[in-house]
mmCIF file of C-alpha atoms in Angstrom:
data_model
loop_
_atom_site.group_PDB
_atom_site.id
_atom_site.type_symbol
_atom_site.label_atom_id
_atom_site.label_comp_id
_atom_site.label_asym_id
_atom_site.label_seq_id
_atom_site.Cartn_x
_atom_site.Cartn_y
_atom_site.Cartn_z
ATOM 1 C CA MET B 1 63.421 -19.837 -45.339
ATOM 2 C CA SER B 2 63.764 -23.101 -47.237
ATOM 3 C CA GLU B 3 62.919 -21.230 -50.413
ATOM 4 C CA TRP B 4 65.743 -18.784 -49.718
ATOM 5 C CA ARG B 5 68.933 -19.790 -51.438
ATOM 6 C CA LEU B 6 72.041 -20.840 -49.520
ATOM 7 C CA TYR B 7 75.175 -18.792 -50.227
ATOM 8 C CA GLU B 8 78.763 -19.429 -49.213
ATOM 9 C CA VAL B 9 80.596 -16.388 -47.887
ATOM 10 C CA PHE B 10 84.242 -15.516 -48.565
ATOM 11 C CA VAL B 11 85.956 -12.586 -46.846
ATOM 12 C CA ARG B 12 89.220 -10.824 -47.661
ATOM 13 C CA SER B 13 90.495 -9.851 -44.233
ATOM 14 C CA LYS B 14 92.902 -7.204 -45.500
ATOM 15 C CA HIS B 15 94.355 -5.947 -48.749
ATOM 16 C CA GLY B 16 96.895 -8.296 -50.249
ATOM 17 C CA LEU B 17 95.344 -11.481 -48.795
ATOM 18 C CA ASN B 18 93.081 -14.064 -50.434
ATOM 19 C CA HIS B 19 89.372 -14.258 -49.852
ATOM 20 C CA LYS B 20 88.780 -17.032 -47.345
ATOM 21 C CA HIS B 21 85.656 -19.102 -46.732
ATOM 22 C CA VAL B 22 84.013 -18.033 -43.450
ATOM 23 C CA GLY B 23 80.555 -19.620 -43.521
ATOM 24 C CA SER B 24 77.186 -19.364 -45.181
ATOM 25 C CA VAL B 25 73.974 -17.304 -45.204
ATOM 26 C CA HIS B 26 70.448 -17.687 -46.523
ATOM 27 C CA ALA B 27 69.018 -14.940 -48.726
ATOM 28 C CA SER B 28 66.282 -14.351 -51.287
ATOM 29 C CA ASP B 29 68.665 -12.737 -53.773
ATOM 30 C CA ASN B 30 72.324 -11.772 -54.298
ATOM 31 C CA GLU B 31 71.923 -8.326 -52.803
ATOM 32 C CA MET B 32 70.391 -9.628 -49.605
ATOM 33 C CA ALA B 33 73.106 -12.299 -49.427
ATOM 34 C CA MET B 34 75.701 -9.543 -49.470
ATOM 35 C CA GLU B 35 73.917 -7.543 -46.762
ATOM 36 C CA ASN B 36 73.426 -10.599 -44.561
ATOM 37 C CA ALA B 37 77.059 -11.620 -44.997
ATOM 38 C CA ARG B 38 78.168 -8.126 -44.014
ATOM 39 C CA ASP B 39 76.001 -8.174 -40.867
ATOM 40 C CA LEU B 40 76.925 -11.704 -39.893
ATOM 41 C CA TYR B 41 80.620 -12.048 -40.686
ATOM 42 C CA THR B 42 82.110 -8.546 -40.437
ATOM 43 C CA ARG B 43 80.724 -7.037 -37.221
ATOM 44 C CA ARG B 44 84.232 -6.320 -35.927
ATOM 45 C CA SER B 45 86.037 -5.092 -39.032
ATOM 46 C CA GLU B 46 87.016 -8.621 -40.082
ATOM 47 C CA GLY B 47 87.149 -7.733 -43.754
ATOM 48 C CA VAL B 48 87.623 -5.275 -46.594
ATOM 49 C CA SER B 49 85.865 -7.288 -49.303
ATOM 50 C CA ILE B 50 83.175 -9.988 -49.476
ATOM 51 C CA TRP B 51 82.211 -12.594 -52.085
ATOM 52 C CA VAL B 52 78.884 -14.396 -51.844
ATOM 53 C CA VAL B 53 78.449 -17.466 -54.040
ATOM 54 C CA PRO B 54 75.271 -19.582 -54.397
ATOM 55 C CA SER B 55 76.226 -22.892 -52.742
ATOM 56 C CA ASP B 56 74.578 -24.993 -55.458
ATOM 57 C CA THR B 57 76.895 -23.508 -58.082
ATOM 58 C CA ILE B 58 80.005 -24.845 -56.354
ATOM 59 C CA THR B 59 81.507 -28.073 -57.662
ATOM 60 C CA ALA B 60 83.325 -29.842 -54.850
ATOM 61 C CA SER B 61 85.519 -32.926 -54.824
ATOM 62 C CA ALA B 62 83.996 -35.885 -53.001
ATOM 63 C CA SER B 63 85.759 -37.398 -49.995
ATOM 64 C CA ASP B 64 86.013 -40.810 -51.740
ATOM 65 C CA GLU B 65 87.892 -39.146 -54.588
ATOM 66 C CA LYS B 66 90.675 -38.135 -52.233
ATOM 67 C CA GLU B 67 93.075 -40.872 -53.344
ATOM 68 C CA VAL B 68 92.360 -40.481 -57.055
ATOM 69 C CA LEU B 69 92.904 -36.753 -56.919
ATOM 70 C CA PHE B 70 95.672 -36.237 -54.443
ATOM 71 C CA ASP B 71 97.714 -39.433 -54.141
ATOM 72 C CA PRO B 72 99.509 -38.966 -57.496
ATOM 73 C CA SER B 73 101.395 -35.972 -56.114
ATOM 74 C CA GLU B 74 102.570 -37.847 -53.014
ATOM 75 C CA ASP B 75 105.426 -39.666 -54.769
ATOM 76 C CA LYS B 76 106.656 -36.664 -56.745
ATOM 77 C CA ILE B 77 109.013 -35.345 -54.162
ATOM 78 C CA TYR B 78 111.217 -33.943 -56.947
ATOM 79 C CA ARG B 79 108.666 -31.131 -57.207
ATOM 80 C CA HIS B 80 109.970 -29.683 -53.967
ATOM 81 C CA ALA B 81 113.094 -27.561 -53.715
ATOM 82 C CA SER B 82 114.271 -29.587 -50.721
ATOM 83 C CA PHE B 83 114.732 -32.627 -53.038
ATOM 84 C CA TYR B 84 117.784 -31.018 -54.621
ATOM 85 C CA GLU B 85 120.884 -30.969 -52.455
ATOM 86 C CA LEU B 86 123.427 -28.271 -53.069
ATOM 87 C CA PRO B 87 127.022 -28.181 -51.830
ATOM 88 C CA ASP B 88 127.485 -25.708 -48.975
ATOM 89 C CA GLU B 89 129.929 -23.732 -51.098
ATOM 90 C CA VAL B 90 127.148 -22.738 -53.500
ATOM 91 C CA GLY B 91 125.424 -20.874 -50.696
ATOM 92 C CA HIS B 92 121.787 -19.813 -50.724
ATOM 93 C CA MET B 93 119.768 -20.556 -53.869
ATOM 94 C CA MET D 1 76.067 -25.527 -21.024
ATOM 95 C CA TYR D 2 73.839 -24.344 -23.816
ATOM 96 C CA ALA D 3 72.890 -27.914 -24.630
ATOM 97 C CA GLN D 4 71.621 -30.064 -21.776
ATOM 98 C CA LEU D 5 70.492 -33.693 -21.887
ATOM 99 C CA VAL D 6 71.265 -34.310 -25.543
ATOM 100 C CA GLU D 7 69.881 -37.728 -26.527
ATOM 101 C CA THR D 8 72.457 -39.945 -28.272
ATOM 102 C CA GLY D 9 70.221 -42.962 -28.815
ATOM 103 C CA SER D 10 72.666 -45.337 -27.180
ATOM 104 C CA LYS D 11 72.485 -46.979 -23.772
ATOM 105 C CA ARG D 12 76.067 -48.186 -23.721
ATOM 106 C CA LEU D 13 79.212 -47.903 -25.804
ATOM 107 C CA LYS D 14 79.884 -50.385 -28.571
ATOM 108 C CA THR D 15 83.152 -52.286 -28.323
ATOM 109 C CA LYS D 16 85.535 -52.137 -31.276
ATOM 110 C CA GLU D 17 84.559 -55.750 -32.130
ATOM 111 C CA GLU D 18 80.869 -54.881 -32.287
ATOM 112 C CA MET D 19 81.453 -52.043 -34.727
ATOM 113 C CA SER D 20 81.139 -52.402 -38.478
ATOM 114 C CA PRO D 21 84.368 -51.750 -40.429
ATOM 115 C CA GLN D 22 83.059 -48.283 -41.344
ATOM 116 C CA GLU D 23 82.219 -47.480 -37.732
ATOM 117 C CA ARG D 24 85.613 -48.685 -36.601
ATOM 118 C CA GLU D 25 87.386 -46.546 -39.179
ATOM 119 C CA PHE D 26 85.289 -43.565 -38.087
ATOM 120 C CA GLN D 27 86.049 -44.121 -34.385
ATOM 121 C CA GLU D 28 89.768 -44.457 -35.114
ATOM 122 C CA LYS D 29 89.703 -41.153 -36.957
ATOM 123 C CA VAL D 30 87.934 -39.487 -34.021
ATOM 124 C CA ASP D 31 90.411 -41.063 -31.575
ATOM 125 C CA ALA D 32 93.291 -39.680 -33.664
ATOM 126 C CA GLU D 33 91.762 -36.175 -33.369
ATOM 127 C CA ILE D 34 91.065 -35.970 -37.114
ATOM 128 C CA LYS D 35 88.086 -33.670 -37.649
ATOM 129 C CA ILE D 36 84.985 -35.137 -39.292
ATOM 130 C CA GLU D 37 83.693 -33.055 -42.190
ATOM 131 C CA ALA D 38 80.229 -32.875 -43.745
ATOM 132 C CA LYS D 39 80.937 -35.219 -46.645
ATOM 133 C CA ASN D 40 82.693 -37.901 -44.594
ATOM 134 C CA TRP D 41 80.868 -41.071 -43.618
ATOM 135 C CA MET D 42 79.511 -40.950 -40.050
ATOM 136 C CA PRO D 43 77.306 -43.226 -37.920
ATOM 137 C CA GLU D 44 73.657 -42.183 -38.020
ATOM 138 C CA GLY D 45 73.677 -41.785 -34.226
ATOM 139 C CA TYR D 46 76.588 -39.351 -34.435
ATOM 140 C CA ARG D 47 74.784 -37.277 -37.066
ATOM 141 C CA LYS D 48 71.522 -37.225 -35.111
ATOM 142 C CA THR D 49 73.236 -36.365 -31.834
ATOM 143 C CA LEU D 50 75.051 -33.492 -33.498
ATOM 144 C CA VAL D 51 71.854 -32.142 -35.062
ATOM 145 C CA ARG D 52 70.180 -32.294 -31.636
ATOM 146 C CA GLN D 53 73.090 -30.663 -29.818
ATOM 147 C CA ILE D 54 73.842 -27.959 -32.401
ATOM 148 C CA SER D 55 70.181 -27.049 -32.885
ATOM 149 C CA GLN D 56 69.695 -26.894 -29.121
ATOM 150 C CA HIS D 57 72.759 -24.702 -28.901
ATOM 151 C CA ALA D 58 71.460 -22.448 -31.716
ATOM 152 C CA HIS D 59 67.983 -22.225 -30.167
ATOM 153 C CA SER D 60 69.628 -21.194 -26.882
ATOM 154 C CA GLU D 61 71.435 -18.327 -28.592
ATOM 155 C CA VAL D 62 68.213 -17.153 -30.217
ATOM 156 C CA VAL D 63 65.974 -17.503 -27.142
ATOM 157 C CA GLY D 64 68.831 -16.001 -25.119
ATOM 158 C CA MET D 65 68.216 -12.678 -26.838
ATOM 159 C CA LEU D 66 64.773 -12.376 -25.255
ATOM 160 C CA PRO D 67 65.596 -11.798 -21.564
ATOM 161 C CA GLU D 68 68.015 -9.068 -22.679
ATOM 162 C CA GLY D 69 65.814 -7.531 -25.357
ATOM 163 C CA ASN D 70 63.517 -6.664 -22.492
ATOM 164 C CA TRP D 71 66.151 -4.208 -21.207
ATOM 165 C CA VAL D 72 67.175 -2.400 -24.406
ATOM 166 C CA THR D 73 64.642 0.377 -23.882
ATOM 167 C CA ARG D 74 65.344 0.461 -20.144
ATOM 168 C CA ALA D 75 69.148 0.601 -20.161
ATOM 169 C CA PRO D 76 70.294 3.443 -17.880
ATOM 170 C CA THR D 77 72.559 5.219 -20.398
ATOM 171 C CA LEU D 78 73.091 5.369 -24.168
ATOM 172 C CA LYS D 79 76.458 3.628 -23.722
ATOM 173 C CA ARG D 80 74.833 0.706 -21.908
ATOM 174 C CA LYS D 81 72.097 0.539 -24.517
ATOM 175 C CA LEU D 82 74.614 0.318 -27.385
ATOM 176 C CA GLN D 83 76.614 -2.368 -25.568
ATOM 177 C CA LEU D 84 73.501 -4.380 -24.875
ATOM 178 C CA MET D 85 72.371 -4.148 -28.502
ATOM 179 C CA ALA D 86 75.813 -5.239 -29.707
ATOM 180 C CA LYS D 87 75.666 -8.248 -27.382
ATOM 181 C CA ILE D 88 72.180 -9.179 -28.570
ATOM 182 C CA GLN D 89 73.247 -8.841 -32.200
ATOM 183 C CA ASP D 90 76.179 -11.166 -31.483
ATOM 184 C CA GLU D 91 73.763 -13.742 -30.091
ATOM 185 C CA ALA D 92 71.673 -13.599 -33.258
ATOM 186 C CA GLY D 93 74.940 -14.085 -35.162
ATOM 187 C CA HIS D 94 75.950 -17.025 -32.979
ATOM 188 C CA GLY D 95 72.577 -18.643 -33.588
ATOM 189 C CA LEU D 96 73.124 -18.255 -37.334
ATOM 190 C CA TYR D 97 76.675 -19.697 -37.281
ATOM 191 C CA LEU D 98 75.278 -22.707 -35.453
ATOM 192 C CA TYR D 99 72.238 -23.199 -37.702
ATOM 193 C CA SER D 100 74.660 -23.126 -40.661
ATOM 194 C CA ALA D 101 76.837 -25.780 -39.033
ATOM 195 C CA MET D 102 73.714 -27.858 -38.382
ATOM 196 C CA GLU D 103 72.612 -27.577 -42.013
ATOM 197 C CA THR D 104 75.866 -29.152 -43.210
ATOM 198 C CA LEU D 105 74.486 -32.345 -41.593
ATOM 199 C CA GLY D 106 71.477 -32.294 -43.892
ATOM 200 C CA ALA D 107 69.064 -30.855 -41.326
ATOM 201 C CA ASP D 108 66.597 -28.181 -42.404
ATOM 202 C CA ARG D 109 66.644 -24.917 -40.486
ATOM 203 C CA ASP D 110 62.906 -24.264 -40.757
ATOM 204 C CA GLU D 111 62.070 -27.772 -39.568
ATOM 205 C CA GLU D 112 64.340 -27.493 -36.539
ATOM 206 C CA ILE D 113 62.898 -24.088 -35.624
ATOM 207 C CA GLU D 114 59.415 -25.546 -35.991
ATOM 208 C CA LYS D 115 60.396 -28.286 -33.506
ATOM 209 C CA LEU D 116 61.415 -25.582 -31.039
ATOM 210 C CA HIS D 117 58.069 -23.844 -31.440
ATOM 211 C CA GLN D 118 56.179 -27.101 -30.946
ATOM 212 C CA GLY D 119 58.086 -27.743 -27.739
ATOM 213 C CA LYS D 120 59.838 -30.794 -29.236
ATOM 214 C CA ALA D 121 63.319 -29.237 -29.194
ATOM 215 C CA LYS D 122 65.003 -27.911 -26.074
ATOM 216 C CA TYR D 123 67.027 -24.814 -25.360
ATOM 217 C CA SER D 124 69.050 -23.972 -22.271
ATOM 218 C CA SER D 125 66.980 -23.924 -19.068
ATOM 219 C CA ILE D 126 68.620 -20.656 -18.011
ATOM 220 C CA PHE D 127 66.589 -18.528 -20.409
ATOM 221 C CA ASN D 128 63.348 -19.472 -18.723
ATOM 222 C CA TYR D 129 64.133 -17.249 -15.756
ATOM 223 C CA PRO D 130 62.967 -13.632 -15.795
ATOM 224 C CA THR D 131 65.295 -10.609 -15.791
ATOM 225 C CA LEU D 132 63.724 -8.410 -13.154
ATOM 226 C CA ASN D 133 66.120 -5.527 -12.576
ATOM 227 C CA TRP D 134 69.027 -3.803 -14.326
ATOM 228 C CA ALA D 135 71.590 -5.724 -12.277
ATOM 229 C CA ASP D 136 70.215 -8.869 -13.929
ATOM 230 C CA MET D 137 71.816 -7.656 -17.171
ATOM 231 C CA GLY D 138 75.129 -7.605 -15.375
ATOM 232 C CA ALA D 139 74.591 -10.984 -13.721
ATOM 233 C CA VAL D 140 73.462 -12.592 -16.997
ATOM 234 C CA GLY D 141 76.545 -11.352 -18.832
ATOM 235 C CA TRP D 142 78.898 -12.364 -16.051
ATOM 236 C CA LEU D 143 77.386 -15.677 -14.903
ATOM 237 C CA VAL D 144 75.376 -16.980 -17.863
ATOM 238 C CA ASP D 145 77.829 -15.980 -20.581
ATOM 239 C CA GLY D 146 80.629 -16.979 -18.226
ATOM 240 C CA ALA D 147 79.198 -20.489 -17.878
ATOM 241 C CA ALA D 148 78.632 -20.646 -21.636
ATOM 242 C CA ILE D 149 82.261 -19.685 -22.285
ATOM 243 C CA VAL D 150 83.612 -22.451 -20.028
ATOM 244 C CA ASN D 151 81.633 -24.927 -22.061
ATOM 245 C CA GLN D 152 82.278 -23.412 -25.454
ATOM 246 C CA VAL D 153 86.034 -23.056 -25.056
ATOM 247 C CA VAL D 154 86.178 -26.841 -24.675
ATOM 248 C CA LEU D 155 83.797 -27.360 -27.609
ATOM 249 C CA GLN D 156 86.272 -25.659 -29.934
ATOM 250 C CA ARG D 157 87.928 -29.091 -29.941
ATOM 251 C CA THR D 158 84.703 -30.966 -30.781
ATOM 252 C CA SER D 159 85.177 -33.663 -33.433
ATOM 253 C CA TYR D 160 82.835 -32.217 -36.069
ATOM 254 C CA GLY D 161 84.667 -29.616 -38.183
ATOM 255 C CA PRO D 162 81.842 -27.137 -38.933
ATOM 256 C CA TYR D 163 80.715 -27.140 -35.266
ATOM 257 C CA SER D 164 84.275 -26.654 -34.074
ATOM 258 C CA ARG D 165 84.852 -23.725 -36.435
ATOM 259 C CA ALA D 166 81.591 -22.066 -35.348
ATOM 260 C CA MET D 167 82.734 -22.430 -31.733
ATOM 261 C CA VAL D 168 86.091 -20.798 -32.462
ATOM 262 C CA ARG D 169 84.323 -17.794 -33.928
ATOM 263 C CA ILE D 170 81.816 -17.615 -31.080
ATOM 264 C CA CYS D 171 84.471 -17.825 -28.372
ATOM 265 C CA LYS D 172 86.354 -14.932 -29.929
ATOM 266 C CA GLU D 173 83.280 -12.739 -29.590
ATOM 267 C CA GLU D 174 81.903 -14.003 -26.324
ATOM 268 C CA SER D 175 84.432 -12.669 -23.841
ATOM 269 C CA PHE D 176 83.187 -9.127 -24.453
ATOM 270 C CA HIS D 177 79.779 -10.311 -23.211
ATOM 271 C CA GLN D 178 81.109 -11.521 -19.914
ATOM 272 C CA ARG D 179 83.251 -8.450 -19.309
ATOM 273 C CA GLN D 180 80.455 -5.994 -20.062
ATOM 274 C CA GLY D 181 78.256 -7.895 -17.587
ATOM 275 C CA TYR D 182 80.860 -7.862 -14.857
ATOM 276 C CA GLN D 183 81.473 -4.164 -15.423
ATOM 277 C CA ILE D 184 77.786 -3.377 -14.929
ATOM 278 C CA LEU D 185 77.970 -5.112 -11.538
ATOM 279 C CA LEU D 186 81.299 -3.517 -10.613
ATOM 280 C CA ASP D 187 79.965 -0.036 -11.323
ATOM 281 C CA LEU D 188 76.855 -0.690 -9.260
ATOM 282 C CA MET D 189 78.903 -2.035 -6.335
ATOM 283 C CA ARG D 190 81.509 0.742 -6.471
ATOM 284 C CA GLU D 191 79.390 3.777 -7.166
ATOM 285 C CA GLY D 192 75.850 2.621 -6.494
ATOM 286 C CA THR D 193 73.452 3.471 -3.694
ATOM 287 C CA ASP D 194 72.651 0.892 -1.020
ATOM 288 C CA GLU D 195 69.546 0.068 -2.977
ATOM 289 C CA GLN D 196 71.554 -0.556 -6.151
ATOM 290 C CA LYS D 197 74.022 -2.742 -4.277
ATOM 291 C CA ALA D 198 71.114 -4.739 -2.907
ATOM 292 C CA MET D 199 69.902 -5.128 -6.499
ATOM 293 C CA VAL D 200 73.218 -6.787 -7.432
ATOM 294 C CA GLN D 201 73.032 -9.253 -4.558
ATOM 295 C CA ASP D 202 69.412 -10.008 -5.432
ATOM 296 C CA ALA D 203 70.321 -10.701 -9.071
ATOM 297 C CA ILE D 204 73.132 -13.057 -7.996
ATOM 298 C CA ASN D 205 70.837 -14.821 -5.513
ATOM 299 C CA ARG D 206 68.337 -15.584 -8.252
ATOM 300 C CA LEU D 207 70.751 -16.448 -11.080
ATOM 301 C CA TRP D 208 73.488 -18.364 -9.219
ATOM 302 C CA TRP D 209 71.840 -21.799 -9.095
ATOM 303 C CA PRO D 210 70.257 -21.617 -12.570
ATOM 304 C CA SER D 211 73.731 -20.779 -13.942
ATOM 305 C CA LEU D 212 75.181 -23.913 -12.320
ATOM 306 C CA MET D 213 72.323 -25.939 -13.833
ATOM 307 C CA MET D 214 73.462 -24.853 -17.296
ATOM 308 C CA PHE D 215 76.122 -27.582 -17.232
ATOM 309 C CA GLY D 216 73.460 -30.281 -17.081
ATOM 310 C CA PRO D 217 72.919 -33.262 -14.756
ATOM 311 C CA HIS D 218 75.671 -35.222 -12.995
ATOM 312 C CA ASP D 219 77.618 -37.362 -15.441
ATOM 313 C CA ASP D 220 76.616 -40.595 -13.717
ATOM 314 C CA GLU D 221 72.966 -39.660 -14.260
ATOM 315 C CA SER D 222 73.511 -38.760 -17.874
ATOM 316 C CA PRO D 223 73.690 -41.919 -20.026
ATOM 317 C CA ASN D 224 74.311 -39.803 -23.127
ATOM 318 C CA SER D 225 77.474 -38.200 -21.748
ATOM 319 C CA GLN D 226 79.546 -41.350 -22.274
ATOM 320 C CA GLN D 227 78.620 -41.753 -25.928
ATOM 321 C CA SER D 228 79.088 -38.043 -26.636
ATOM 322 C CA LEU D 229 82.508 -38.170 -25.000
ATOM 323 C CA ALA D 230 83.507 -41.270 -26.998
ATOM 324 C CA TRP D 231 82.514 -39.517 -30.219
ATOM 325 C CA LYS D 232 84.333 -36.438 -28.911
ATOM 326 C CA ILE D 233 81.245 -34.333 -29.561
ATOM 327 C CA LYS D 234 81.639 -33.364 -25.908
ATOM 328 C CA ARG D 235 85.183 -33.046 -24.633
ATOM 329 C CA LYS D 236 84.684 -32.817 -20.864
ATOM 330 C CA GLY D 237 82.020 -34.070 -18.474
ATOM 331 C CA ASN D 238 79.292 -31.854 -17.000
ATOM 332 C CA ASP D 239 80.624 -32.026 -13.424
ATOM 333 C CA GLU D 240 84.180 -31.170 -14.421
ATOM 334 C CA LEU D 241 83.019 -28.113 -16.386
ATOM 335 C CA ARG D 242 80.770 -26.988 -13.541
ATOM 336 C CA GLN D 243 83.680 -27.212 -11.111
ATOM 337 C CA MET D 244 85.898 -25.202 -13.481
ATOM 338 C CA PHE D 245 83.246 -22.503 -13.656
ATOM 339 C CA ILE D 246 82.819 -22.309 -9.888
ATOM 340 C CA ASP D 247 86.568 -22.211 -9.268
ATOM 341 C CA GLN D 248 87.055 -19.284 -11.605
ATOM 342 C CA THR D 249 83.900 -17.417 -10.580
ATOM 343 C CA VAL D 250 84.096 -17.374 -6.785
ATOM 344 C CA PRO D 251 87.132 -15.042 -6.614
ATOM 345 C CA GLN D 252 85.297 -12.636 -8.971
ATOM 346 C CA LEU D 253 82.251 -12.860 -6.709
ATOM 347 C CA GLU D 254 84.374 -12.015 -3.680
ATOM 348 C CA PHE D 255 85.978 -9.098 -5.498
ATOM 349 C CA LEU D 256 82.508 -7.682 -6.099
ATOM 350 C CA GLY D 257 81.885 -7.916 -2.358
ATOM 351 C CA CYS D 258 78.898 -10.199 -2.873
ATOM 352 C CA THR D 259 77.987 -13.696 -1.705
ATOM 353 C CA ALA D 260 76.512 -16.807 -3.316
ATOM 354 C CA PRO D 261 73.215 -18.229 -2.023
ATOM 355 C CA ASP D 262 74.987 -21.456 -1.033
ATOM 356 C CA PRO D 263 75.967 -22.021 2.626
ATOM 357 C CA ASP D 264 78.113 -25.009 1.588
ATOM 358 C CA LEU D 265 80.316 -23.028 -0.781
ATOM 359 C CA LYS D 266 83.847 -23.007 0.615
ATOM 360 C CA TRP D 267 87.468 -23.464 -0.481
ATOM 361 C CA ASN D 268 88.804 -26.967 0.008
ATOM 362 C CA GLU D 269 92.526 -26.847 0.667
ATOM 363 C CA GLU D 270 92.929 -30.587 0.059
ATOM 364 C CA THR D 271 91.274 -30.825 -3.344
ATOM 365 C CA GLY D 272 92.320 -27.366 -4.498
ATOM 366 C CA HIS D 273 88.727 -26.698 -5.538
ATOM 367 C CA TYR D 274 85.637 -25.095 -4.073
ATOM 368 C CA ASP D 275 83.098 -27.400 -2.431
ATOM 369 C CA PHE D 276 79.513 -26.476 -3.109
ATOM 370 C CA GLY D 277 75.995 -27.556 -2.215
ATOM 371 C CA GLU D 278 73.666 -29.841 -4.164
ATOM 372 C CA ILE D 279 71.662 -28.370 -7.017
ATOM 373 C CA ASN D 280 67.875 -28.571 -6.835
ATOM 374 C CA TRP D 281 67.521 -31.092 -9.661
ATOM 375 C CA GLN D 282 63.753 -31.200 -9.403
ATOM 376 C CA GLU D 283 63.697 -27.554 -10.414
ATOM 377 C CA PHE D 284 66.116 -28.256 -13.287
ATOM 378 C CA TYR D 285 63.952 -31.038 -14.751
ATOM 379 C CA ASP D 286 60.766 -28.996 -14.236
ATOM 380 C CA VAL D 287 62.181 -26.025 -16.142
ATOM 381 C CA LEU D 288 63.529 -28.290 -18.877
ATOM 382 C CA LYS D 289 60.090 -29.904 -19.233
ATOM 383 C CA GLY D 290 58.563 -26.501 -19.895
ATOM 384 C CA ASN D 291 57.366 -25.479 -16.448
ATOM 385 C CA GLY D 292 59.853 -22.717 -15.638
ATOM 386 C CA PRO D 293 58.737 -19.150 -14.892
ATOM 387 C CA CYS D 294 59.063 -17.970 -18.520
ATOM 388 C CA ASN D 295 58.903 -21.050 -20.811
ATOM 389 C CA ARG D 296 55.538 -20.210 -22.356
ATOM 390 C CA GLU D 297 56.329 -16.529 -22.722
ATOM 391 C CA ARG D 298 59.618 -17.258 -24.501
ATOM 392 C CA ILE D 299 58.083 -19.642 -27.039
ATOM 393 C CA ASN D 300 55.114 -17.348 -27.634
ATOM 394 C CA THR D 301 57.474 -14.447 -28.322
ATOM 395 C CA ARG D 302 59.413 -16.578 -30.817
ATOM 396 C CA LYS D 303 56.229 -17.718 -32.584
ATOM 397 C CA LYS D 304 54.946 -14.169 -32.753
ATOM 398 C CA ALA D 305 58.211 -13.006 -34.307
ATOM 399 C CA ILE D 306 58.019 -15.742 -36.974
ATOM 400 C CA ASP D 307 54.326 -15.071 -37.708
ATOM 401 C CA GLU D 308 54.585 -11.307 -37.833
ATOM 402 C CA GLY D 309 57.695 -11.412 -39.989
ATOM 403 C CA ARG D 310 56.158 -13.797 -42.530
ATOM 404 C CA TRP D 311 54.992 -11.046 -44.901
ATOM 405 C CA VAL D 312 58.509 -9.602 -45.010
ATOM 406 C CA ARG D 313 59.998 -12.947 -46.017
ATOM 407 C CA GLU D 314 57.276 -13.498 -48.597
ATOM 408 C CA ALA D 315 57.775 -10.013 -50.013
ATOM 409 C CA ALA D 316 61.514 -10.648 -50.333
ATOM 410 C CA VAL D 317 60.895 -13.834 -52.310
ATOM 411 C CA ALA D 318 58.309 -12.117 -54.530
ATOM 412 C CA TYR D 319 60.735 -9.252 -55.178
ATOM 413 C CA ALA D 320 63.553 -11.652 -56.057
ATOM 414 C CA LYS D 321 61.290 -13.526 -58.519
ATOM 415 C CA LYS D 322 60.180 -10.316 -60.174
ATOM 416 C CA GLN D 323 63.741 -9.059 -60.541
ATOM 417 C CA LYS D 324 64.769 -12.369 -62.094
ATOM 418 C CA GLN D 325 61.920 -12.220 -64.618
ATOM 419 C CA ARG D 326 62.881 -8.675 -65.524
ATOM 420 C CA THR D 327 66.514 -9.516 -66.193
ATOM 421 C CA GLN D 328 65.477 -12.571 -68.201
ATOM 422 C CA ALA D 329 63.040 -10.477 -70.291
ATOM 423 C CA ALA D 330 65.612 -7.783 -70.963
#
């Protein structure tokens, strides 16, 4: 099975929602990946649509990049609506 | 438990002072209930213990299909046959979720399966007992899956993210297994002949003790328990889980109108728990070492499945290569 490719599986649980990562499968080609994902991750009508993506084509951020990538947004609280106080008289905005 | 006697490689816990800065940071994260993910730094012992435990757990799911597969063609009705097949398919699925979780730790699925076939990797002792009559299908679902659920519900909180998420998914599916088992027994006890009722009691007599053994040895005889608990790979001790299982199972046993093969089993008003007799640990270690009634048969069946399916896997790879060449040529 080592020569079978690893695929990541994403399932849309119902219309209107995003595809969400649910796990992975091994398969010899894309078609088999789809069939295996169907059998493995949607045995109880968990989804209406599946994506299978070869794992080695995914570019992921490394855990030691966490600060570089995500810290800059920590001190930008003015990006949140709650930063701006409105007088009660203005009502809901 | 589906994983028994998982080696952690440590004889005693390190103190905070003995840990390297990385180890200390890791332990603090675990203590704060922050999940460890595949790309995070982890002590080598933690990684190895997880690979051992998750692979053992996965092997148990896969070998666990065999005692039931035996009854697919013998199920008494089409309904029972469909239910049994659905349960077996779930177990294949659970094995796959777990192998996937194990692979995030850098372990190779084929290598770990090879270790199982060479007798180097363990699987739960329970699957080395034969399933002799139809009531065994009921007792396996009720007792064996019941014991597995007690353990797995707690493992949903295990410290390693991919393992924890696999457990969440498995727990969601597993309660159907236990209920279908109990229903088989209920139907036999309510509507069955005397002979069928005797079959139920016989199944319980044979599977009761092996089910209790699933939780593993006493904690004080299990040097690995302490390390696994500190790393929060395990969340509760073997004895505590076993007691939980007994406390919830005995009332169900009484409702069936059956008895356990344990003269010491009785309610203790003071402790609020059931007292029970001592497990035959010699039998437990013998079965774990490979000398149970079905150890050889189980492994031979697994090997045969791998060998006889080889041409299918090879054909799939050959087909994929050919298709790729064709699209590249076009």
